[in-house]
Structure formats: C-alpha cells, structure tokens
Coordinates of C-alpha atoms in Angstrom, one line a residue:
M1 CA -0.3 0.3 0.0
H2 CA 1.4 3.3 -1.0
M3 CA 1.4 6.5 1.0
P4 CA -2.4 7.5 1.4
S5 CA -3.4 10.5 -0.9
S6 CA -4.6 12.5 2.0
L7 CA -2.3 12.3 5.1
E8 CA -4.3 15.3 6.7
H9 CA -7.4 13.3 6.3
L10 CA -5.9 10.0 7.5
Y11 CA -4.8 11.6 11.0
S12 CA -8.3 13.0 11.5
S13 CA -10.3 9.7 11.1
P14 CA -10.2 6.6 13.6
A15 CA -11.8 4.9 10.7
L16 CA -9.0 5.3 8.1
I17 CA -6.4 4.9 10.8
R18 CA -7.9 1.5 11.5
D19 CA -8.0 0.5 8.2
F20 CA -4.6 2.0 7.7
L21 CA -2.8 0.1 10.4
H22 CA -4.9 -3.0 9.3
S23 CA -3.6 -2.9 5.9
R24 CA 0.1 -2.8 7.2
G25 CA -0.2 -5.4 10.0
L26 CA 0.2 -2.9 12.7
R27 CA -1.9 -2.5 15.6
L28 CA -2.0 -0.3 18.7
T29 CA -0.3 -1.5 21.9
K30 CA -1.8 -0.4 25.2
Q31 CA 1.7 -1.2 26.9
F32 CA 3.2 2.0 25.1
G33 CA 0.1 4.3 25.7
Q34 CA -0.6 5.1 22.3
N35 CA -3.3 7.4 21.5
F36 CA -3.8 9.2 18.2
L37 CA -4.6 12.7 18.6
I38 CA -7.2 13.3 15.7
S39 CA -8.2 16.7 16.1
P40 CA -6.7 19.0 13.6
S41 CA -6.9 22.1 15.4
K42 CA -5.1 20.5 18.1
R43 CA -2.2 19.4 16.2
R44 CA -1.9 22.8 14.7
L45 CA -2.2 24.5 17.9
I46 CA 0.7 22.6 19.3
I47 CA 3.0 23.1 16.4
D48 CA 2.3 26.9 16.7
E49 CA 3.0 26.8 20.3
A50 CA 6.1 25.0 19.8
D51 CA 7.2 27.8 17.1
L52 CA 9.6 25.4 15.3
D53 CA 9.8 27.9 12.3
G54 CA 13.8 28.8 11.6
Q55 CA 14.8 26.7 14.6
N56 CA 18.2 24.7 14.1
L57 CA 17.0 21.6 15.8
S58 CA 13.6 20.2 17.2
W59 CA 12.9 17.0 18.7
E60 CA 9.6 15.1 18.4
V61 CA 8.8 12.5 20.6
G62 CA 6.5 9.9 20.3
A63 CA 5.9 10.4 16.5
G64 CA 3.2 7.4 16.1
I65 CA 2.5 7.6 12.2
G66 CA 3.5 10.9 11.7
S67 CA 0.3 13.4 12.5
M68 CA 2.4 16.2 13.6
T69 CA 5.6 15.3 11.7
F70 CA 3.2 16.0 8.9
L71 CA 2.6 19.6 10.0
A72 CA 6.4 20.1 11.2
K73 CA 8.5 18.7 8.4
G74 CA 10.6 21.7 7.1
L75 CA 10.2 24.2 9.5
S76 CA 13.5 23.4 11.6
D77 CA 16.9 22.9 9.8
T78 CA 17.0 19.3 11.6
L79 CA 13.9 17.4 12.8
V80 CA 14.8 14.6 15.0
I81 CA 11.9 11.8 15.5
F82 CA 11.9 9.3 18.4
E83 CA 9.4 6.4 18.3
L84 CA 9.4 3.4 19.9
D85 CA 7.1 1.2 17.8
H86 CA 9.0 -0.5 15.4
G87 CA 5.7 -1.0 12.9
F88 CA 5.5 2.9 13.0
C89 CA 9.2 3.5 12.2
R90 CA 8.7 2.0 9.0
V91 CA 5.7 4.0 8.4
L92 CA 7.8 7.2 9.2
E93 CA 10.4 6.1 7.2
E94 CA 8.3 6.1 4.3
F95 CA 6.3 9.1 4.7
F96 CA 8.9 11.4 5.8
S97 CA 12.6 9.9 5.4
S98 CA 13.9 13.0 3.4
T99 CA 12.7 15.4 6.1
M100 CA 13.8 13.9 9.4
V101 CA 16.1 11.9 11.3
L102 CA 14.5 8.7 13.1
V103 CA 15.7 7.5 16.1
E104 CA 14.2 4.4 17.1
G105 CA 13.8 2.9 20.5
D106 CA 12.5 4.1 24.2
V107 CA 13.4 7.6 24.3
L108 CA 14.6 7.2 28.0
K109 CA 17.3 5.4 26.7
T110 CA 18.0 7.0 23.7
W111 CA 17.4 10.8 24.3
N112 CA 20.9 11.6 26.0
R113 CA 22.9 9.8 23.3
T114 CA 21.3 11.8 20.9
R115 CA 21.9 15.0 22.3
E116 CA 25.5 14.0 22.5
T117 CA 25.9 13.3 18.9
R118 CA 23.7 16.1 17.9
G119 CA 23.5 18.8 20.6
M120 CA 20.8 20.1 22.6
P121 CA 17.8 20.8 20.7
D122 CA 16.1 24.5 20.4
R123 CA 12.7 23.0 20.7
I124 CA 11.0 19.9 21.8
F125 CA 7.5 18.5 21.3
G126 CA 5.1 15.8 20.9
N127 CA 2.2 13.9 22.1
L128 CA 3.8 12.2 25.0
P129 CA 2.8 8.6 26.0
Y130 CA 1.2 8.4 28.9
T131 CA 3.5 5.9 30.4
V132 CA 6.7 8.0 29.7
G133 CA 5.7 11.9 29.8
S134 CA 6.7 13.0 33.2
R135 CA 9.7 10.6 33.3
F136 CA 11.0 11.9 30.0
I137 CA 10.7 15.1 31.1
G138 CA 12.2 14.9 34.6
K139 CA 15.1 13.4 33.2
I140 CA 16.0 15.9 30.6
I141 CA 15.8 18.9 33.0
E142 CA 17.5 17.1 36.0
A143 CA 20.6 16.0 33.2
G144 CA 20.5 20.1 32.3
C145 CA 18.8 19.5 28.8
L146 CA 17.2 22.5 28.9
P147 CA 15.8 23.7 25.4
E148 CA 14.7 27.1 25.2
R149 CA 10.9 25.8 24.7
M150 CA 9.0 22.6 24.9
V151 CA 5.6 22.0 24.0
F152 CA 3.7 18.5 25.1
T153 CA 0.4 16.9 25.3
L154 CA 0.4 15.2 28.9
Q155 CA -2.7 13.8 31.2
K156 CA -4.2 16.8 32.8
E157 CA -3.5 15.8 36.0
V158 CA 0.2 16.0 35.2
V159 CA 0.0 19.4 33.7
E160 CA -1.9 20.5 36.7
R161 CA 0.9 18.9 38.9
M162 CA 3.6 20.6 36.9
K163 CA 1.8 24.2 37.4
A164 CA 1.3 23.5 41.2
S165 CA 2.4 25.9 43.9
E166 CA 3.1 25.7 47.8
G167 CA 0.0 24.8 49.6
S168 CA -1.7 22.7 47.4
K169 CA -2.4 18.9 47.8
I170 CA -0.7 18.1 44.3
Y171 CA 2.7 20.4 44.8
S172 CA 5.3 18.1 44.5
S173 CA 9.2 17.4 43.7
F174 CA 7.8 17.3 40.2
S175 CA 6.1 20.7 40.3
L176 CA 9.4 22.2 41.8
L177 CA 11.6 20.3 39.0
C178 CA 9.8 21.7 36.3
Q179 CA 9.5 25.2 37.8
L180 CA 13.1 25.7 38.6
D181 CA 14.1 26.3 35.1
Y182 CA 10.8 26.8 33.0
R183 CA 7.7 29.2 33.1
I184 CA 4.7 26.5 33.0
T185 CA 1.7 27.3 31.1
H186 CA -1.6 25.2 30.5
V187 CA -2.3 25.9 27.0
C188 CA -5.3 24.1 26.5
T189 CA -7.5 21.0 27.8
I190 CA -8.1 17.9 25.4
P191 CA -10.9 16.0 25.8
P192 CA -11.1 12.2 25.2
S193 CA -12.9 12.5 21.8
D194 CA -10.1 14.3 20.3
F195 CA -8.2 11.1 20.4
F196 CA -8.1 7.8 18.9
P197 CA -8.5 5.3 20.8
K198 CA -10.1 7.3 23.3
P199 CA -8.3 7.7 26.7
E200 CA -10.0 7.6 29.9
I201 CA -9.1 10.9 31.2
D202 CA -8.6 14.5 30.2
S203 CA -5.3 15.4 28.5
A204 CA -3.7 19.0 28.0
V205 CA -1.4 21.1 26.5
V206 CA 1.6 22.3 28.0
R207 CA 4.0 25.2 27.0
M208 CA 7.3 25.3 29.1
D209 CA 9.3 28.5 28.5
R210 CA 13.3 28.2 29.8
R211 CA 13.7 31.1 32.2
E212 CA 16.0 34.2 31.0
T213 CA 18.1 33.7 34.1
P214 CA 18.6 30.4 36.0
L215 CA 17.2 30.4 39.5
L216 CA 20.2 28.1 40.1
E217 CA 23.6 26.8 38.7
G218 CA 26.0 24.4 39.2
R219 CA 26.3 22.8 42.5
A220 CA 23.6 24.8 43.7
R221 CA 21.2 23.2 41.4
N222 CA 22.4 19.7 42.2
I223 CA 21.8 20.5 45.8
F224 CA 18.2 21.6 45.3
F225 CA 17.3 18.3 43.2
I226 CA 18.8 16.3 46.2
I227 CA 16.8 18.4 48.7
I228 CA 13.5 18.5 47.1
R229 CA 13.7 14.3 46.5
A230 CA 14.5 13.8 50.3
V231 CA 11.7 16.0 51.6
F232 CA 9.0 14.7 49.3
S233 CA 9.8 11.5 49.8
S234 CA 7.8 12.0 53.4
R235 CA 5.7 14.9 52.3
R236 CA 3.8 14.6 55.4
K237 CA 6.7 14.9 58.0
M238 CA 8.2 18.3 59.3
L239 CA 11.5 19.2 57.6
R240 CA 13.2 18.7 60.5
N241 CA 12.5 15.0 60.2
T242 CA 13.7 14.8 56.4
L243 CA 16.6 16.8 56.0
A244 CA 18.9 13.7 57.4
H245 CA 17.6 11.8 54.2
A246 CA 20.0 14.6 52.1
E247 CA 22.7 14.7 54.5
S248 CA 24.8 12.3 52.6
A249 CA 23.7 12.7 48.9
A250 CA 24.5 16.3 49.2
G251 CA 27.5 16.0 51.1
C252 CA 26.7 18.4 53.8
P253 CA 26.1 17.9 57.6
K254 CA 22.2 18.2 58.8
E255 CA 22.8 21.2 60.9
L256 CA 24.3 23.3 58.3
M257 CA 21.3 22.4 56.1
A258 CA 19.0 23.7 59.0
E259 CA 20.9 26.7 59.4
A260 CA 20.4 27.5 55.6
F261 CA 17.0 26.7 55.5
R262 CA 16.6 29.2 58.6
H263 CA 18.5 31.9 56.8
A264 CA 16.2 31.2 53.6
G265 CA 13.1 32.1 55.9
I266 CA 12.1 28.0 56.2
S267 CA 11.1 26.8 59.5
E268 CA 12.0 23.0 60.1
Q269 CA 8.4 22.5 61.7
Q270 CA 7.2 23.6 57.8
R271 CA 6.1 20.6 55.8
P272 CA 7.8 20.3 52.1
E273 CA 4.5 21.2 50.7
Q274 CA 4.4 24.5 52.5
V275 CA 7.6 26.1 51.1
S276 CA 7.9 27.9 47.8
L277 CA 10.2 27.5 45.0
E278 CA 12.3 30.3 45.8
A279 CA 12.8 29.3 49.3
F280 CA 13.8 26.1 48.2
A281 CA 16.4 27.9 45.9
D282 CA 17.7 30.2 48.2
A283 CA 18.4 27.3 50.7
S284 CA 20.1 25.3 48.0
R285 CA 22.3 28.4 46.9
R286 CA 23.2 29.1 50.7
I287 CA 24.1 25.1 51.5
A288 CA 26.1 25.4 48.1
D289 CA 28.0 28.8 49.5
S290 CA 28.4 27.2 52.8
L291 CA 30.3 24.4 51.5
Q292 CA 32.8 26.4 49.3
D293 CA 33.7 28.3 52.3

C-alpha cells in the first residue's frame, strides 16, 4: 500500500487510521500508551505553540505514524523523531525519510546519546505517551537538557502537578523540578473524544518556556534536586525529620542545612508542601556557598 492520497484526512479519521494500520499489519499497543491525536486544530495548536519555524534543531517525541511530523516537516533545519514502535518507524521512514532523522527505541534510553551526538535541541514537542511523559521531562531537566521551549500533550493531572504551587495538595518535587528552569503554561485541555482510541481521562497541552535567568546553577542546582527528592519522599513529615535523608547525598551536615533553611526563611516545623520554589532555591544556594567556604 502506497502513501495515502491525503495524510491530513488519514490522521483525522479513526476509521481510516484503523484501516491503514490493518493494511500494514500494525496495531496499537496499550503497553506503549498509544493514543493518536485526531483533532486537526489541536495538532496545529501544538505546532504553533512550539514555534519551530527557523529553529536549528527540533525533537518530536512519540511521533506515532506522523500526524504532527506532517505539520512540522521543513520548519526546522533538522527534525529528529523519537519513536518506540518498530512498525510505526517503518511508516515514518516511508512518509518522511527525506525530512527527518529517525531515532528508534525507548526515548528514555536514546535521548541522551542523541543530545551528545547532535547537540541540545532548540525545541522539543510531542504527544507524549502517558507511560513515559513525566519521566522523560524529569530526566532531561535534571540532566541539564534545557531547550528554549517545550510543548507537550500530557494527562491533564500531570500538567496540573507541573503548575502547582506551595499549599496545594498536588504540589510535589515534580512541580519544583519543572518550575526551577521553566515557566509553565497550561495552553488548553483536550477531551478524550479528540483521540483515537479514546483515553479514559482528559489531556492537556502544556508549554514550557525556559527562564531567561537561571534560578540556580552548578552545585546549588544539584543540591536543590537532592533536597526536594529527600523532603518530598515523606511529604507529610516536618522538614526537621526529613533533612537527614539529604545529608549524605548533598555532602553537607544536617545542622548546616538546617541553618541555611532558617536563613532562607524556612521553619523546620514546616512541611515541604508549604515551602515555595524561591525558598527552596535560596536554601540550596546558601548550602552550596557554605560548602565552598
């Protein structure tokens, strides 16, 4: 079977997608969290929000059979596509081999090698599989892979966690991880009816814009990650009972960390969910400075 006469129609019709996959001997795998975004307006919105035009290097994660690749081709000097499903990769090669670089396999295992060989991307976008979305975002940020802009489709509840602030029940170490380097915008909510197959929950488009000035760099940034992991591992406990968890990993005595927290305006009697991003960043900076003395 040759390329369909209208890819736009294919990507927007569950019946055509079903027939196309059947003709290729392909099927959706629940294990991979595969849900095609069939709304043309939502696909265009993601591409517009990603602002790919004129960028040197863009990544698309979870390309499927190319519904957004179709819109993104030619906008960046180089478009790198990550896709796990072997059958979908063959479709992508057939449809877009001249306009993209395909990286086949689990993006959690291939992204860093791709960054090492091709450099850090200017943009990352994609309809992220539910099974890997938050893990992928967390891994690249913590590793210092910080494109200027990222735009993703994720579960709505994940986007809400990314945006959460202190005092919220869903405020977490993941909220702080995302907000340290990025400003988070919930662009829109996407209902299940805009996907094939329909997921059981709402999704959302999130835009992540890198801060012009980093809140933390170097050792202070690493200490920040150690601290938020430690204190949120027991989020209902007071900080005085959780700082010891970070003592060894941070290479800093608990007493010194406690002093840095006090100078940052944080009480040891507070719970981690009550402490702002700025306060955690201030404490991390003070700890890093004290270790250099």
